[in-house]
PDB file of C-alpha atoms in Angstrom:
ATOM      1  CA  MET A 239       4.252 -30.712  16.040  1.00 83.00           C
ATOM      2  CA  ASN A 240       0.964 -29.006  16.864  1.00 90.00           C
ATOM      3  CA  ILE A 241       1.317 -25.324  15.928  1.00 92.00           C
ATOM      4  CA  TRP A 242      -1.227 -24.322  18.583  1.00 95.00           C
ATOM      5  CA  HIS A 243       0.784 -25.736  21.483  1.00 94.00           C
ATOM      6  CA  ASP A 244       4.390 -26.036  20.339  1.00 93.00           C
ATOM      7  CA  MET A 245       5.156 -22.401  19.495  1.00 93.00           C
ATOM      8  CA  HIS A 246       7.710 -20.907  21.907  1.00 94.00           C
ATOM      9  CA  PRO A 247       5.891 -18.626  24.413  1.00 93.00           C
ATOM     10  CA  ASP A 248       8.339 -15.762  23.782  1.00 94.00           C
ATOM     11  CA  LEU A 249       6.955 -15.475  20.236  1.00 95.00           C
ATOM     12  CA  ILE A 250       3.479 -14.641  21.537  1.00 95.00           C
ATOM     13  CA  ARG A 251       3.378 -11.260  23.265  1.00 94.00           C
ATOM     14  CA  LYS A 252       0.467  -8.836  23.250  1.00 94.00           C
ATOM     15  CA  GLU A 253       2.595  -6.206  21.451  1.00 95.00           C
ATOM     16  CA  GLU A 254       3.900  -8.514  18.692  1.00 96.00           C
ATOM     17  CA  TYR A 255       3.283 -12.166  17.909  1.00 97.00           C
ATOM     18  CA  THR A 256       3.657 -14.949  15.385  1.00 97.00           C
ATOM     19  CA  VAL A 257       0.478 -15.945  13.570  1.00 98.00           C
ATOM     20  CA  PHE A 258       0.062 -19.054  11.456  1.00 96.00           C
ATOM     21  CA  THR A 259      -2.034 -18.306   8.405  1.00 97.00           C
ATOM     22  CA  ALA A 260      -5.179 -20.164   7.431  1.00 96.00           C
ATOM     23  CA  ASN A 261      -7.006 -18.413   4.600  1.00 95.00           C
ATOM     24  CA  SER A 262      -5.330 -16.535   1.777  1.00 96.00           C
ATOM     25  CA  MET A 263      -6.514 -13.192   0.499  1.00 96.00           C
ATOM     26  CA  GLY A 264      -8.541 -13.837  -2.677  1.00 95.00           C
ATOM     27  CA  SER A 265      -9.354 -17.444  -1.815  1.00 94.00           C
ATOM     28  CA  THR A 266     -12.857 -18.884  -1.947  1.00 92.00           C
ATOM     29  CA  ALA A 267     -11.906 -21.956   0.117  1.00 93.00           C
ATOM     30  CA  VAL A 268     -12.469 -21.339   3.833  1.00 92.00           C
ATOM     31  CA  LEU A 269     -10.091 -23.341   5.988  1.00 94.00           C
ATOM     32  CA  ALA A 270     -10.635 -23.821   9.708  1.00 93.00           C
ATOM     33  CA  PHE A 271      -8.148 -24.802  12.391  1.00 93.00           C
ATOM     34  CA  GLU A 272      -8.544 -28.354  13.688  1.00 93.00           C
ATOM     35  CA  GLY A 273      -7.272 -28.175  17.259  1.00 90.00           C
ATOM     36  CA  SER A 274      -6.437 -31.816  17.993  1.00 89.00           C
ATOM     37  CA  THR A 275      -4.087 -32.139  15.004  1.00 91.00           C
ATOM     38  CA  GLY A 276      -2.890 -28.551  14.629  1.00 90.00           C
ATOM     39  CA  LEU A 277      -3.763 -28.699  10.934  1.00 93.00           C
ATOM     40  CA  LEU A 278      -6.258 -26.904   8.724  1.00 95.00           C
ATOM     41  CA  GLN A 279      -9.345 -28.518   7.257  1.00 95.00           C
ATOM     42  CA  LEU A 280     -11.738 -27.332   4.591  1.00 95.00           C
ATOM     43  CA  GLU A 281     -14.773 -25.783   6.305  1.00 92.00           C
ATOM     44  CA  HIS A 282     -16.686 -24.656   3.224  1.00 90.00           C
ATOM     45  CA  LEU A 283     -16.344 -23.150  -0.218  1.00 91.00           C
ATOM     46  CA  SER A 284     -17.584 -19.628  -0.761  1.00 87.00           C
ATOM     47  CA  ASP A 285     -19.386 -18.431  -3.849  1.00 87.00           C
ATOM     48  CA  PRO A 286     -16.772 -18.092  -6.621  1.00 86.00           C
ATOM     49  CA  TYR A 287     -17.534 -14.357  -6.798  1.00 85.00           C
ATOM     50  CA  VAL A 288     -16.959 -13.765  -3.071  1.00 85.00           C
ATOM     51  CA  ALA A 289     -13.272 -13.941  -2.250  1.00 88.00           C
ATOM     52  CA  ALA A 290     -11.646 -13.183   1.086  1.00 91.00           C
ATOM     53  CA  PRO A 291     -10.435  -9.552   1.149  1.00 93.00           C
ATOM     54  CA  ASN A 292      -7.701 -10.344   3.702  1.00 95.00           C
ATOM     55  CA  ASN A 293      -5.510 -13.183   4.897  1.00 96.00           C
ATOM     56  CA  THR A 294      -6.586 -14.785   8.163  1.00 97.00           C
ATOM     57  CA  GLY A 295      -4.784 -16.871  10.730  1.00 97.00           C
ATOM     58  CA  TYR A 296      -4.622 -18.022  14.316  1.00 97.00           C
ATOM     59  CA  LEU A 297      -2.619 -16.940  17.333  1.00 97.00           C
ATOM     60  CA  PRO A 298      -0.932 -19.943  19.037  1.00 97.00           C
ATOM     61  CA  ARG A 299      -0.988 -20.432  22.801  1.00 97.00           C
ATOM     62  CA  THR A 300      -4.315 -18.630  23.228  1.00 97.00           C
ATOM     63  CA  TYR A 301      -7.704 -20.090  24.146  1.00 97.00           C
ATOM     64  CA  THR A 302     -11.012 -18.402  23.304  1.00 97.00           C
ATOM     65  CA  GLU A 303     -14.601 -18.908  24.406  1.00 94.00           C
ATOM     66  CA  ASP A 304     -15.143 -21.369  21.537  1.00 91.00           C
ATOM     67  CA  GLY A 305     -12.226 -23.559  22.629  1.00 94.00           C
ATOM     68  CA  MET A 306      -9.900 -22.529  19.806  1.00 95.00           C
ATOM     69  CA  PRO A 307      -6.951 -20.134  19.417  1.00 97.00           C
ATOM     70  CA  ILE A 308      -7.670 -16.471  18.653  1.00 98.00           C
ATOM     71  CA  GLU A 309      -8.529 -15.939  15.009  1.00 97.00           C
ATOM     72  CA  THR A 310      -7.028 -12.875  13.362  1.00 98.00           C
ATOM     73  CA  VAL A 311      -7.518 -10.896  10.181  1.00 97.00           C
ATOM     74  CA  ILE A 312      -4.061 -10.098   8.817  1.00 98.00           C
ATOM     75  CA  LEU A 313      -3.613  -6.741   7.116  1.00 97.00           C
ATOM     76  CA  CYS A 314      -1.140  -7.510   4.342  1.00 97.00           C
ATOM     77  CA  SER A 315      -0.763  -6.334   0.740  1.00 96.00           C
ATOM     78  CA  ARG A 316      -0.266  -9.825  -0.707  1.00 97.00           C
ATOM     79  CA  PRO A 317      -1.906 -13.239  -0.349  1.00 97.00           C
ATOM     80  CA  LEU A 318      -0.058 -15.514   2.079  1.00 97.00           C
ATOM     81  CA  PRO A 319      -0.149 -19.302   1.726  1.00 97.00           C
ATOM     82  CA  PRO A 320      -1.869 -21.312   4.472  1.00 96.00           C
ATOM     83  CA  MET A 321       0.330 -22.481   7.387  1.00 95.00           C
ATOM     84  CA  THR A 322       2.848 -19.648   6.922  1.00 96.00           C
ATOM     85  CA  LEU A 323       4.281 -18.080  10.068  1.00 97.00           C
ATOM     86  CA  VAL A 324       3.918 -14.282  10.023  1.00 98.00           C
ATOM     87  CA  ARG A 325       5.102 -11.745  12.586  1.00 98.00           C
ATOM     88  CA  CYS A 326       2.243  -9.368  13.344  1.00 98.00           C
ATOM     89  CA  ARG A 327       1.243  -6.713  15.792  1.00 97.00           C
ATOM     90  CA  PRO A 328      -2.263  -5.848  16.924  1.00 97.00           C
ATOM     91  CA  VAL A 329      -4.195  -2.932  15.455  1.00 97.00           C
ATOM     92  CA  GLY A 330      -7.630  -3.574  16.947  1.00 97.00           C
ATOM     93  CA  LEU A 331     -10.350  -6.045  17.816  1.00 98.00           C
ATOM     94  CA  ILE A 332     -13.347  -7.041  15.699  1.00 98.00           C
ATOM     95  CA  THR A 333     -16.534  -8.138  17.441  1.00 97.00           C
ATOM     96  CA  ILE A 334     -19.161  -9.820  15.299  1.00 96.00           C
ATOM     97  CA  HIS A 335     -22.538  -9.741  17.014  1.00 96.00           C
ATOM     98  CA  LEU A 336     -24.553 -12.767  15.947  1.00 93.00           C
ATOM     99  CA  ASP A 337     -28.303 -13.123  16.184  1.00 83.00           C
ATOM    100  CA  GLY A 338     -29.106 -13.521  19.850  1.00 80.00           C
ATOM    101  CA  GLU A 339     -26.453 -12.813  22.481  1.00 83.00           C
ATOM    102  CA  GLU A 340     -23.606 -14.758  20.847  1.00 91.00           C
ATOM    103  CA  GLN A 341     -20.447 -12.938  19.750  1.00 94.00           C
ATOM    104  CA  ARG A 342     -17.389 -13.852  17.748  1.00 95.00           C
ATOM    105  CA  LYS A 343     -14.159 -11.931  18.351  1.00 97.00           C
ATOM    106  CA  MET A 344     -11.200 -11.642  16.006  1.00 97.00           C
ATOM    107  CA  LEU A 345      -7.965  -9.708  16.224  1.00 98.00           C
ATOM    108  CA  LEU A 346      -7.092  -7.215  13.542  1.00 97.00           C
ATOM    109  CA  SER A 347      -3.334  -7.563  12.976  1.00 97.00           C
ATOM    110  CA  ALA A 348      -0.787  -5.830  10.752  1.00 97.00           C
ATOM    111  CA  ALA A 349       1.926  -7.942   9.120  1.00 97.00           C
ATOM    112  CA  CYS A 350       5.246  -6.503  10.331  1.00 97.00           C
ATOM    113  CA  ALA A 351       7.025  -7.295   7.048  1.00 97.00           C
ATOM    114  CA  ASP A 352       4.510  -5.354   4.941  1.00 97.00           C
ATOM    115  CA  GLU A 353       5.736  -1.777   4.446  1.00 95.00           C
ATOM    116  CA  PHE A 354       2.257  -0.328   3.904  1.00 94.00           C
ATOM    117  CA  TRP A 355       0.293  -2.108   6.623  1.00 96.00           C
ATOM    118  CA  SER A 356       3.036  -2.137   9.259  1.00 93.00           C
ATOM    119  CA  ALA A 357       2.652   1.660   9.419  1.00 93.00           C
ATOM    120  CA  CYS A 358      -1.040   1.273  10.372  1.00 90.00           C
ATOM    121  CA  LEU A 359      -1.263   1.849  14.124  1.00 91.00           C
ATOM    122  CA  THR A 360      -4.999   2.218  14.745  1.00 92.00           C
ATOM    123  CA  VAL A 361      -8.298   0.983  13.354  1.00 94.00           C
ATOM    124  CA  GLU A 362      -9.053   4.544  12.250  1.00 93.00           C
ATOM    125  CA  GLU A 363      -6.031   4.458   9.909  1.00 94.00           C
ATOM    126  CA  ILE A 364      -7.483   1.557   7.906  1.00 95.00           C
ATOM    127  CA  PRO A 365      -9.070   2.976   4.750  1.00 95.00           C
ATOM    128  CA  THR A 366     -12.876   3.055   4.958  1.00 95.00           C
ATOM    129  CA  ALA A 367     -13.208   0.992   1.766  1.00 95.00           C
ATOM    130  CA  ASP A 368     -11.047  -1.770   3.279  1.00 95.00           C
ATOM    131  CA  ARG A 369     -13.088  -1.812   6.505  1.00 95.00           C
ATOM    132  CA  LYS A 370     -16.345  -1.971   4.530  1.00 96.00           C
ATOM    133  CA  ALA A 371     -15.057  -4.830   2.348  1.00 95.00           C
ATOM    134  CA  LEU A 372     -14.044  -6.744   5.465  1.00 96.00           C
ATOM    135  CA  VAL A 373     -17.437  -6.198   7.119  1.00 96.00           C
ATOM    136  CA  ARG A 374     -19.259  -7.368   3.958  1.00 95.00           C
ATOM    137  CA  TYR A 375     -17.126 -10.491   3.818  1.00 94.00           C
ATOM    138  CA  LEU A 376     -17.513 -11.295   7.535  1.00 95.00           C
ATOM    139  CA  ARG A 377     -21.285 -10.915   7.251  1.00 94.00           C
ATOM    140  CA  TYR A 378     -21.316 -13.157   4.161  1.00 93.00           C
ATOM    141  CA  ASP A 379     -19.148 -15.793   5.851  1.00 91.00           C
ATOM    142  CA  GLN A 380     -21.378 -15.857   8.943  1.00 92.00           C
ATOM    143  CA  GLN A 381     -24.444 -16.242   6.714  1.00 91.00           C
ATOM    144  CA  VAL A 382     -22.853 -19.222   4.926  1.00 88.00           C
ATOM    145  CA  VAL A 383     -22.272 -21.062   8.218  1.00 87.00           C
ATOM    146  CA  GLY A 384     -25.834 -20.342   9.346  1.00 90.00           C
ATOM    147  CA  LYS A 385     -25.028 -17.780  12.049  1.00 91.00           C
ATOM    148  CA  PRO A 386     -26.027 -14.383  10.603  1.00 92.00           C
ATOM    149  CA  ALA A 387     -24.312 -11.302  11.976  1.00 94.00           C
ATOM    150  CA  SER A 388     -26.486  -8.482  13.270  1.00 93.00           C
ATOM    151  CA  SER A 389     -23.535  -6.059  13.466  1.00 94.00           C
ATOM    152  CA  VAL A 390     -19.747  -5.833  13.261  1.00 96.00           C
ATOM    153  CA  GLU A 391     -17.756  -3.500  15.530  1.00 96.00           C
ATOM    154  CA  PHE A 392     -14.131  -2.403  15.419  1.00 97.00           C
ATOM    155  CA  ASP A 393     -12.467  -1.679  18.744  1.00 97.00           C
ATOM    156  CA  ASN A 394      -9.103  -0.103  19.580  1.00 96.00           C
ATOM    157  CA  LEU A 395      -5.634  -1.448  20.315  1.00 96.00           C
ATOM    158  CA  ASP A 396      -6.208  -1.513  24.077  1.00 96.00           C
ATOM    159  CA  ALA A 397      -9.171  -3.857  23.615  1.00 97.00           C
ATOM    160  CA  ALA A 398      -7.089  -6.109  21.355  1.00 97.00           C
ATOM    161  CA  GLU A 399      -4.222  -6.322  23.830  1.00 97.00           C
ATOM    162  CA  ALA A 400      -6.617  -7.020  26.722  1.00 97.00           C
ATOM    163  CA  TYR A 401      -8.253  -9.813  24.697  1.00 98.00           C
ATOM    164  CA  ILE A 402      -4.856 -11.354  23.912  1.00 98.00           C
ATOM    165  CA  GLU A 403      -3.898 -11.308  27.621  1.00 97.00           C
ATOM    166  CA  LEU A 404      -7.222 -12.863  28.634  1.00 97.00           C
ATOM    167  CA  CYS A 405      -6.916 -15.640  26.049  1.00 97.00           C
ATOM    168  CA  GLN A 406      -3.292 -16.292  27.028  1.00 97.00           C
ATOM    169  CA  GLN A 407      -4.374 -16.694  30.677  1.00 96.00           C
ATOM    170  CA  GLU A 408      -7.166 -19.059  29.603  1.00 96.00           C
ATOM    171  CA  TYR A 409      -4.651 -21.087  27.583  1.00 97.00           C
ATOM    172  CA  LEU A 410      -2.268 -21.340  30.549  1.00 96.00           C
ATOM    173  CA  MET A 411      -5.074 -22.463  32.850  1.00 95.00           C
ATOM    174  CA  ARG A 412      -6.383 -25.022  30.344  1.00 95.00           C
ATOM    175  CA  TYR A 413      -3.140 -26.522  29.080  1.00 93.00           C
ATOM    176  CA  CYS A 414      -0.371 -25.611  31.514  1.00 90.00           C
ATOM    177  CA  GLY A 415      -2.055 -25.995  34.881  1.00 84.00           C
ATOM    178  CA  ALA A 416      -1.606 -22.328  35.751  1.00 71.00           C
ATOM    179  CA  VAL A 417      -3.860 -20.912  38.433  1.00 65.00           C
ATOM    180  CA  LYS A 418      -5.643 -17.664  37.704  1.00 62.00           C
ATOM    181  CA  ILE A 419      -4.926 -15.065  40.374  1.00 56.00           C
ATOM    182  CA  GLU A 420      -8.017 -13.020  41.159  1.00 60.00           C
ATOM    183  CA  ASP A 421      -7.821  -9.499  42.543  1.00 53.00           C
ATOM    184  CA  ASN A 422      -9.769  -9.587  45.835  1.00 50.00           C
ATOM    185  CA  ASP A 423      -9.754  -5.863  46.543  1.00 48.00           C
TER     186      ASP A 423
END
């Protein structure tokens, strides 16, 4: 089974979806999704004093500009083990502007089973300290992989849902032979 391709499509909707986790909150090991196998592989180890402030994961049946599924930061009160399936809903979209014109986009998702974070409906409802910790970590992580971030932006739920729809269409075109219908008006 390849978790990227074999998840039932009904479990991936823009309003609520199943994420498979990659990195656990508090971990210093950074795991990356390996698309051909559907498994995780060690990308790098962070400084022992710089731990991930959030869990992260990937959204199956989506295809981004970098040829991988959408990566998401999971708002959850507890660390989640890698390769755990978690029901989430979107809260916003993170855009990391790298040096030059390159960008990296990530969803910001709330774990539905977490009483505290499931009540968070907008980016503005995330405590400022949590947003700042996430930005510091994302900047650090980009520096480690040699692609420094010039800025990090948080966008709203509408942007997140539009990004999910776009990446689902790209996935269907790439892997399912679907034809994109263009509006010719």
